[in-house]
XYZ file of C-alpha atoms in Angstrom:
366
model
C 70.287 128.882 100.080
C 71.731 130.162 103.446
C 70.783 126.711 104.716
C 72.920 124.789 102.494
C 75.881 127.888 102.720
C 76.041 126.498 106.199
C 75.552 122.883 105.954
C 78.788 121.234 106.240
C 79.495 118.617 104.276
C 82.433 117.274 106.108
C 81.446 117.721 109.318
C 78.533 115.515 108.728
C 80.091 112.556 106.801
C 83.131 112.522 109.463
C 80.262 112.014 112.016
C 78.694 109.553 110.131
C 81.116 107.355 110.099
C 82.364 108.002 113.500
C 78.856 106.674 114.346
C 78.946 103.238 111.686
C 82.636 102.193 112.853
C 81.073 100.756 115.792
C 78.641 98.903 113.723
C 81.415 97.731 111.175
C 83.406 96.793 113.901
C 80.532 94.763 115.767
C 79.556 93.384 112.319
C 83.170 92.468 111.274
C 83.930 90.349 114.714
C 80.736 88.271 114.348
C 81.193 87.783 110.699
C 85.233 86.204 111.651
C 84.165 84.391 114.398
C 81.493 82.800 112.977
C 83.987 82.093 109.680
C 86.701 80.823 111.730
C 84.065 78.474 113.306
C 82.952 77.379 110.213
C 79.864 79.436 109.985
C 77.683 79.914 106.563
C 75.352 82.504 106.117
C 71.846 81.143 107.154
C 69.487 81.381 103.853
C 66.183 79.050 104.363
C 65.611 79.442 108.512
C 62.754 76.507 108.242
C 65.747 74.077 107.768
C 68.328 73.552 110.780
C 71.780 75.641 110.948
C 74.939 75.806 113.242
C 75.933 78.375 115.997
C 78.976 79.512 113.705
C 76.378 80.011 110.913
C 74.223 82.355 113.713
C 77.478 84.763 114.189
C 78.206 84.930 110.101
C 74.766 85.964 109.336
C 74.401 88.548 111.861
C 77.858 89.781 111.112
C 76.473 89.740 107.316
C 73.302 91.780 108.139
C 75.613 94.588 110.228
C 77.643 95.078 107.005
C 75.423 94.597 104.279
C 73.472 97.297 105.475
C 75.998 99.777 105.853
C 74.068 101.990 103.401
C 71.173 102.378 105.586
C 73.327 103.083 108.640
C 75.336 105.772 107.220
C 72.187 107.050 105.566
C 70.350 107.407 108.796
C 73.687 108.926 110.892
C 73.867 111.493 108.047
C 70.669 112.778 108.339
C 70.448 112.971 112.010
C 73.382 114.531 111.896
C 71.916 117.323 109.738
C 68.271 117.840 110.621
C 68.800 116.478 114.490
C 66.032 113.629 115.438
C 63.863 114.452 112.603
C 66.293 112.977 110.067
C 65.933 109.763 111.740
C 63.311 108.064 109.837
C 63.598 110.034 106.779
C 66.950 108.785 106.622
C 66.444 105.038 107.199
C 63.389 104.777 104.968
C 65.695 106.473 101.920
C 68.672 104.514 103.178
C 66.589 101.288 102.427
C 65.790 103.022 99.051
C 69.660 103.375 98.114
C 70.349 99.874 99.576
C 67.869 98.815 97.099
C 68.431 100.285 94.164
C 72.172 99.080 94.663
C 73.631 102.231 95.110
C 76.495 101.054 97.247
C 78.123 103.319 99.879
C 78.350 105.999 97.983
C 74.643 105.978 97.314
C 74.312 105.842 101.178
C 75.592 109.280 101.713
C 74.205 110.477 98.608
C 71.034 109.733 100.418
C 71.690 111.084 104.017
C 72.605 114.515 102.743
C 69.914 114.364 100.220
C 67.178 113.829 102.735
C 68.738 115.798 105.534
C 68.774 118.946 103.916
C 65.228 118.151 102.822
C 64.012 117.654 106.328
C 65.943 120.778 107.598
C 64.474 123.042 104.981
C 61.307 121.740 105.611
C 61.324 122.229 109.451
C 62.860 125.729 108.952
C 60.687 127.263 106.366
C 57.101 125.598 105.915
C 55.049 127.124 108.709
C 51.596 124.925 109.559
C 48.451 125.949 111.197
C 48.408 125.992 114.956
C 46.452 122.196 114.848
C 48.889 120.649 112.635
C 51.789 121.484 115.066
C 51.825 117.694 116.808
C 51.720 116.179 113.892
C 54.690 117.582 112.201
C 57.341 115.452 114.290
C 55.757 111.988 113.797
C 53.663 111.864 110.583
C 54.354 115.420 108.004
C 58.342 115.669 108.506
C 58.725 112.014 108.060
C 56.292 111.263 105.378
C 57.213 114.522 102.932
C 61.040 114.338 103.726
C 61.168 110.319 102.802
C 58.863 110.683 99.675
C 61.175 114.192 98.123
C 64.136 111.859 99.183
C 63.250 108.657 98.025
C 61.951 110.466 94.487
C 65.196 112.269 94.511
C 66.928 108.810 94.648
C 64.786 106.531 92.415
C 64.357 109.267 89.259
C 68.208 111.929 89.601
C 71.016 110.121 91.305
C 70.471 106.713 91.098
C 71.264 105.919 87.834
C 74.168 108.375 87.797
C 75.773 106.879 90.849
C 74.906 103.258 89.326
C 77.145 104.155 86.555
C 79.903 105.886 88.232
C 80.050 102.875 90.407
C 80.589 100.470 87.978
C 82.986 102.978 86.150
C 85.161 103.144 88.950
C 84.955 99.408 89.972
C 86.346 98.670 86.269
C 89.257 100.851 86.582
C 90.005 99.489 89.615
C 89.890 95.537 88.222
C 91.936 96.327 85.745
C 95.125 98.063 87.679
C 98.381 96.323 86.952
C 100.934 95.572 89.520
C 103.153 99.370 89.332
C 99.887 101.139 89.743
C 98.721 98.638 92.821
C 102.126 99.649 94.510
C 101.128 103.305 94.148
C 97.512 102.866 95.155
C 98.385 100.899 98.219
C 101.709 102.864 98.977
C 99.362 105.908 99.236
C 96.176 104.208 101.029
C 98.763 103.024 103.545
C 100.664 106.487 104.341
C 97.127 108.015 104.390
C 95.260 105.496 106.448
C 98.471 105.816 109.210
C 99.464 109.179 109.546
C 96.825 110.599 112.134
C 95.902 107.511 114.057
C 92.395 106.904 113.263
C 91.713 110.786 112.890
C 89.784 112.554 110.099
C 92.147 111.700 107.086
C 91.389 108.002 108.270
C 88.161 108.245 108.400
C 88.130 109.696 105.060
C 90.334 107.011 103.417
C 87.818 104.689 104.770
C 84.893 106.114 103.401
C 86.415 106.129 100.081
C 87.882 102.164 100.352
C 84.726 101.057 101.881
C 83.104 102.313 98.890
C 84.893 100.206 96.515
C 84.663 97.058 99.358
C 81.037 97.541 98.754
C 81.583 96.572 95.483
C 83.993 93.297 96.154
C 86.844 95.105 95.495
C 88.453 93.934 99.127
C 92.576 94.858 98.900
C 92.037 98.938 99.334
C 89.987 98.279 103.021
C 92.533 95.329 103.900
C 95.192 98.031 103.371
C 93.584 100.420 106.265
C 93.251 97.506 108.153
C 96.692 96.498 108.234
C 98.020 100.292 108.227
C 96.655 100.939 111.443
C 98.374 98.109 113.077
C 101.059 99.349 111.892
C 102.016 101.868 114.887
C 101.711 99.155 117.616
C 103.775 96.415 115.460
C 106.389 98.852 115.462
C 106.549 99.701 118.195
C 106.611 96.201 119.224
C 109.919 96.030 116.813
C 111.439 99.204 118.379
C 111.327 97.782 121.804
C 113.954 94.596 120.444
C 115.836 96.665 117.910
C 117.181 99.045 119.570
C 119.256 96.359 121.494
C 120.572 95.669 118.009
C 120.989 99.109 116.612
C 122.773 100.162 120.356
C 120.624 103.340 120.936
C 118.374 103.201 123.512
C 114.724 105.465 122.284
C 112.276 103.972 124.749
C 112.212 105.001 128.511
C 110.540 102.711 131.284
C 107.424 104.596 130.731
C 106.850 103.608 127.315
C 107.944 100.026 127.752
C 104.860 99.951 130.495
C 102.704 101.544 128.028
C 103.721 99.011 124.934
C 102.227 96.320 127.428
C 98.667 96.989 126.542
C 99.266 98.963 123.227
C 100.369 95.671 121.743
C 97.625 93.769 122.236
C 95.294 96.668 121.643
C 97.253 96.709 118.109
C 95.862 92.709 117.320
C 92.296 94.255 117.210
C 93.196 97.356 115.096
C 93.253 99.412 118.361
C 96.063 102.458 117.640
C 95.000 104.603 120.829
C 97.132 102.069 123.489
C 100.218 104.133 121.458
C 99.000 107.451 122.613
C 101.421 108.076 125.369
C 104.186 107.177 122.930
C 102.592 108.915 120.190
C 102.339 112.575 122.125
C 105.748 113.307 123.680
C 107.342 113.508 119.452
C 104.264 113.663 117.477
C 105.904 114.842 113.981
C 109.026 112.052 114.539
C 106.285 109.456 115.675
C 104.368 110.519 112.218
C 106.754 110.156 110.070
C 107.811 106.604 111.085
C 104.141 105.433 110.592
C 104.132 106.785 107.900
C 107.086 105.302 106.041
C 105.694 101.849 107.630
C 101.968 101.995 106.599
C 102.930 102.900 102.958
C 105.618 100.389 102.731
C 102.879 97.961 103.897
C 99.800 99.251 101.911
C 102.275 99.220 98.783
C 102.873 95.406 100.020
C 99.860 93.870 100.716
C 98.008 96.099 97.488
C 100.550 94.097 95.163
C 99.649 90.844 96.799
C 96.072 91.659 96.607
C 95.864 90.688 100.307
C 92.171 90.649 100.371
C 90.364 90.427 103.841
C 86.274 89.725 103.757
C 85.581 92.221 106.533
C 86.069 95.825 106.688
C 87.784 95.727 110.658
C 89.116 93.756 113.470
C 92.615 93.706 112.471
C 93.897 90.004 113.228
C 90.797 88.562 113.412
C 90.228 89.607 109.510
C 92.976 87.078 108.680
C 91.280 84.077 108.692
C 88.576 85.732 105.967
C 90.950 86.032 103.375
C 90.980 83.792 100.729
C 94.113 81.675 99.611
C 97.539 81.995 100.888
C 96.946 85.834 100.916
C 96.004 85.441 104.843
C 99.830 84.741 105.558
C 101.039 87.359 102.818
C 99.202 89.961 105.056
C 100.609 89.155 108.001
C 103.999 88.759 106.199
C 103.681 92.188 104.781
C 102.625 93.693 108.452
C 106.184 92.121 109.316
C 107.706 94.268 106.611
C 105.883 97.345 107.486
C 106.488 97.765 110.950
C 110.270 96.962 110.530
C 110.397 99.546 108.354
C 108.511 101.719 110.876
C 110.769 100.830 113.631
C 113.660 101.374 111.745
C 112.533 104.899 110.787
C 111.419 105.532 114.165
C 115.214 104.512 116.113
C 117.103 106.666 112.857
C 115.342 109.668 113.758
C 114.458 110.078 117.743
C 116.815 110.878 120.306
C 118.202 108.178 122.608
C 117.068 108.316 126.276
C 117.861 107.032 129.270
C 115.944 103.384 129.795
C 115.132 103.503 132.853
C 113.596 107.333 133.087
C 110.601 107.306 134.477
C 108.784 110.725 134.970
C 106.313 110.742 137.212
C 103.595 113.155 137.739
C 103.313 114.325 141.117
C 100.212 116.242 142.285
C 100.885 119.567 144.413
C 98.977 119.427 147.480
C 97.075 122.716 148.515
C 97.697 123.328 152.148
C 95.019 123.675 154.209
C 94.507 126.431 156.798
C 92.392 125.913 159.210
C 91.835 129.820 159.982
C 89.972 129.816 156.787
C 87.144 127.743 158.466
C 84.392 129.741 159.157
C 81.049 128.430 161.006
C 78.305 130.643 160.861
């Protein structure tokens, strides 16, 4: 019991998906390159098939097997290197039993606190010792978890699943400008921190599930900062107040373009010298956005890689995003030159190191 006192829930599923963005964001730029080429996903290998169609399966395998990855980073990040292959082999189990994302971590933290109780309580004779890392841990902790999955949670998560996918189909448009007014605000307001990283885990969840507007929402909210920035930068010509110094002009140079691939951390430097002031405009500008794009149903294919998801989206609703991340981010700029101080344009500050003088007396050669 003290074991699972101390767990940790959070800290576990924030480094979880701290460890599958990469893989969601490898998986998403192979999947929209290989659709903007053209590319099909490759079913009978015997017959012949196209580079693009390379790219869009491999981009398909990264994300359809998002289950097993956050699985596996779950239960390493419980039970250390032990929860490795427990956690991939019950991964595969909630992968198969359709489970979804939510099944993923059901499984991580089911068999991670297996294989940490086991390790920390079952004491084996002095011969078994080497073979509890590579055949006992493994083999126990993946048959408890897998059991666990097949026979208690996975026809409860099955059915809250499809539960929550139905209420989510059937939303009509005032309750889609709430949902995406507050997925926007939330996805925005700490930069790719832990209440974006929890949004995600609860949008990917219904993405999982072909419900795509929710994750096209965080997509689009964290471009938000840089696109507005982008907007400050001419506006303030207009509005005749002055908010950016030379320095941040310099740093919008690569923040922008770090902004077309869902980048937010080019902004940093901008972000830091008024962090509340800087909040509060991203704010107003992701939810105004999220609000936007949920009640066009904006609906990209891939869960990352900000412009590059564009071209995945079915329809016109490709140009509605990009027309809503217009709205957003003027409404973020706005916000932003209302509320911060003007400042001189062409203050720089510059950060000059103190040299330490050096005596020579202090020399001493023994």
């Amino acid at each position: 019991m003290n074991t699972l006192k101390t767990i940790g829930f959070k800290k576990h599923l924030m480094t979880a998906i701290s460890f599958f963005l990469p893989v969601v964001c490898a998986a998403g730029f192979l999947l929209a390159i290989g659709n903007i080429m053209g590319g099909k996903s490759i079913v009978d290998f015997s017959k012949s098939f196209a580079f693009a169609d390379t790219l869009s399966t491999m981009g398909g395998y990264g994300l359809g097997f998002l289950p097993v990855v956050v699985s596996t980073a779950i239960a390493y990040s419980i039970a250390d290197k032990p929860g490795i292959a427990p956690g991939l082999i019950v991964g595969f189990v909630a992968h198969g039993i359709n489970t979804g994302f939510i099944g993923g971590i059901a499984s991580g933290f089911v068999v991670g606190i297996i294989t940490l109780i086991f390790y920390q309580n079952i004491k084996v004779p002095k011969w078994m010792e080497g073979l509890m890392p590579t055949l006992i841990v493994p083999f126990v902790s993946s048959f408890l978890g897998g059991m666990v999955m097949y026979y208690v949670l996975g026809t409860p998560i099955n059915y809250l699943v499809k539960i929550l996918t139905n209420y989510l189909i059937k939303l009509d448009p005032s309750q889609l400008l709430i949902y995406g007014l507050i997925i926007g605000v939330l996805s925005s307001i700490d930069y790719g921190g832990p209440i974006n990283k929890t949004v995600f885990a609860v949008v990917f969840t219904m993405f999982s599930e072909g419900i795509y507007p929710p994750l096209t929402v965080l997509i689009g909210a964290s471009m938000i900062t840089p696109f507005g920035y982008g907007f400050v930068f001419f506006l303030q010509k207009v509005f005749r107040k002055n908010v950016f110094d030379k320095q941040d002009a310099e740093t919008l140079k690569s923040a922008i373009p770090m902004g077309f691939c869902q980048i937010t951390e080019g902004c940093f430097p901008i972000i830091f010298k008024n962090w509340l002031k800087n909040m509060i405009a991203t704010g107003i500008g992701g939810g105004v956005f999220g609000a936007v794009a949920m009640f066009w149903e904006c609906d990209s294919h891939i869960p990352a890689s900000g412009m590059f998801a564009v071209p995945t989206m079915t329809g016109n609703h490709g140009l509605l995003f990009v027309l809503a991340l217009a709205i957003g981010s003027l409404a973020q700029a706005i916000t932003f030159i209302i509320i911060m101080q003007p400042v001189d344009p062409n203050e720089m500050i510059e950060f000059e190191e103190k040299e330490e003088e050096i005596d020579l007396k202090d020399f001493k050669i023994s």
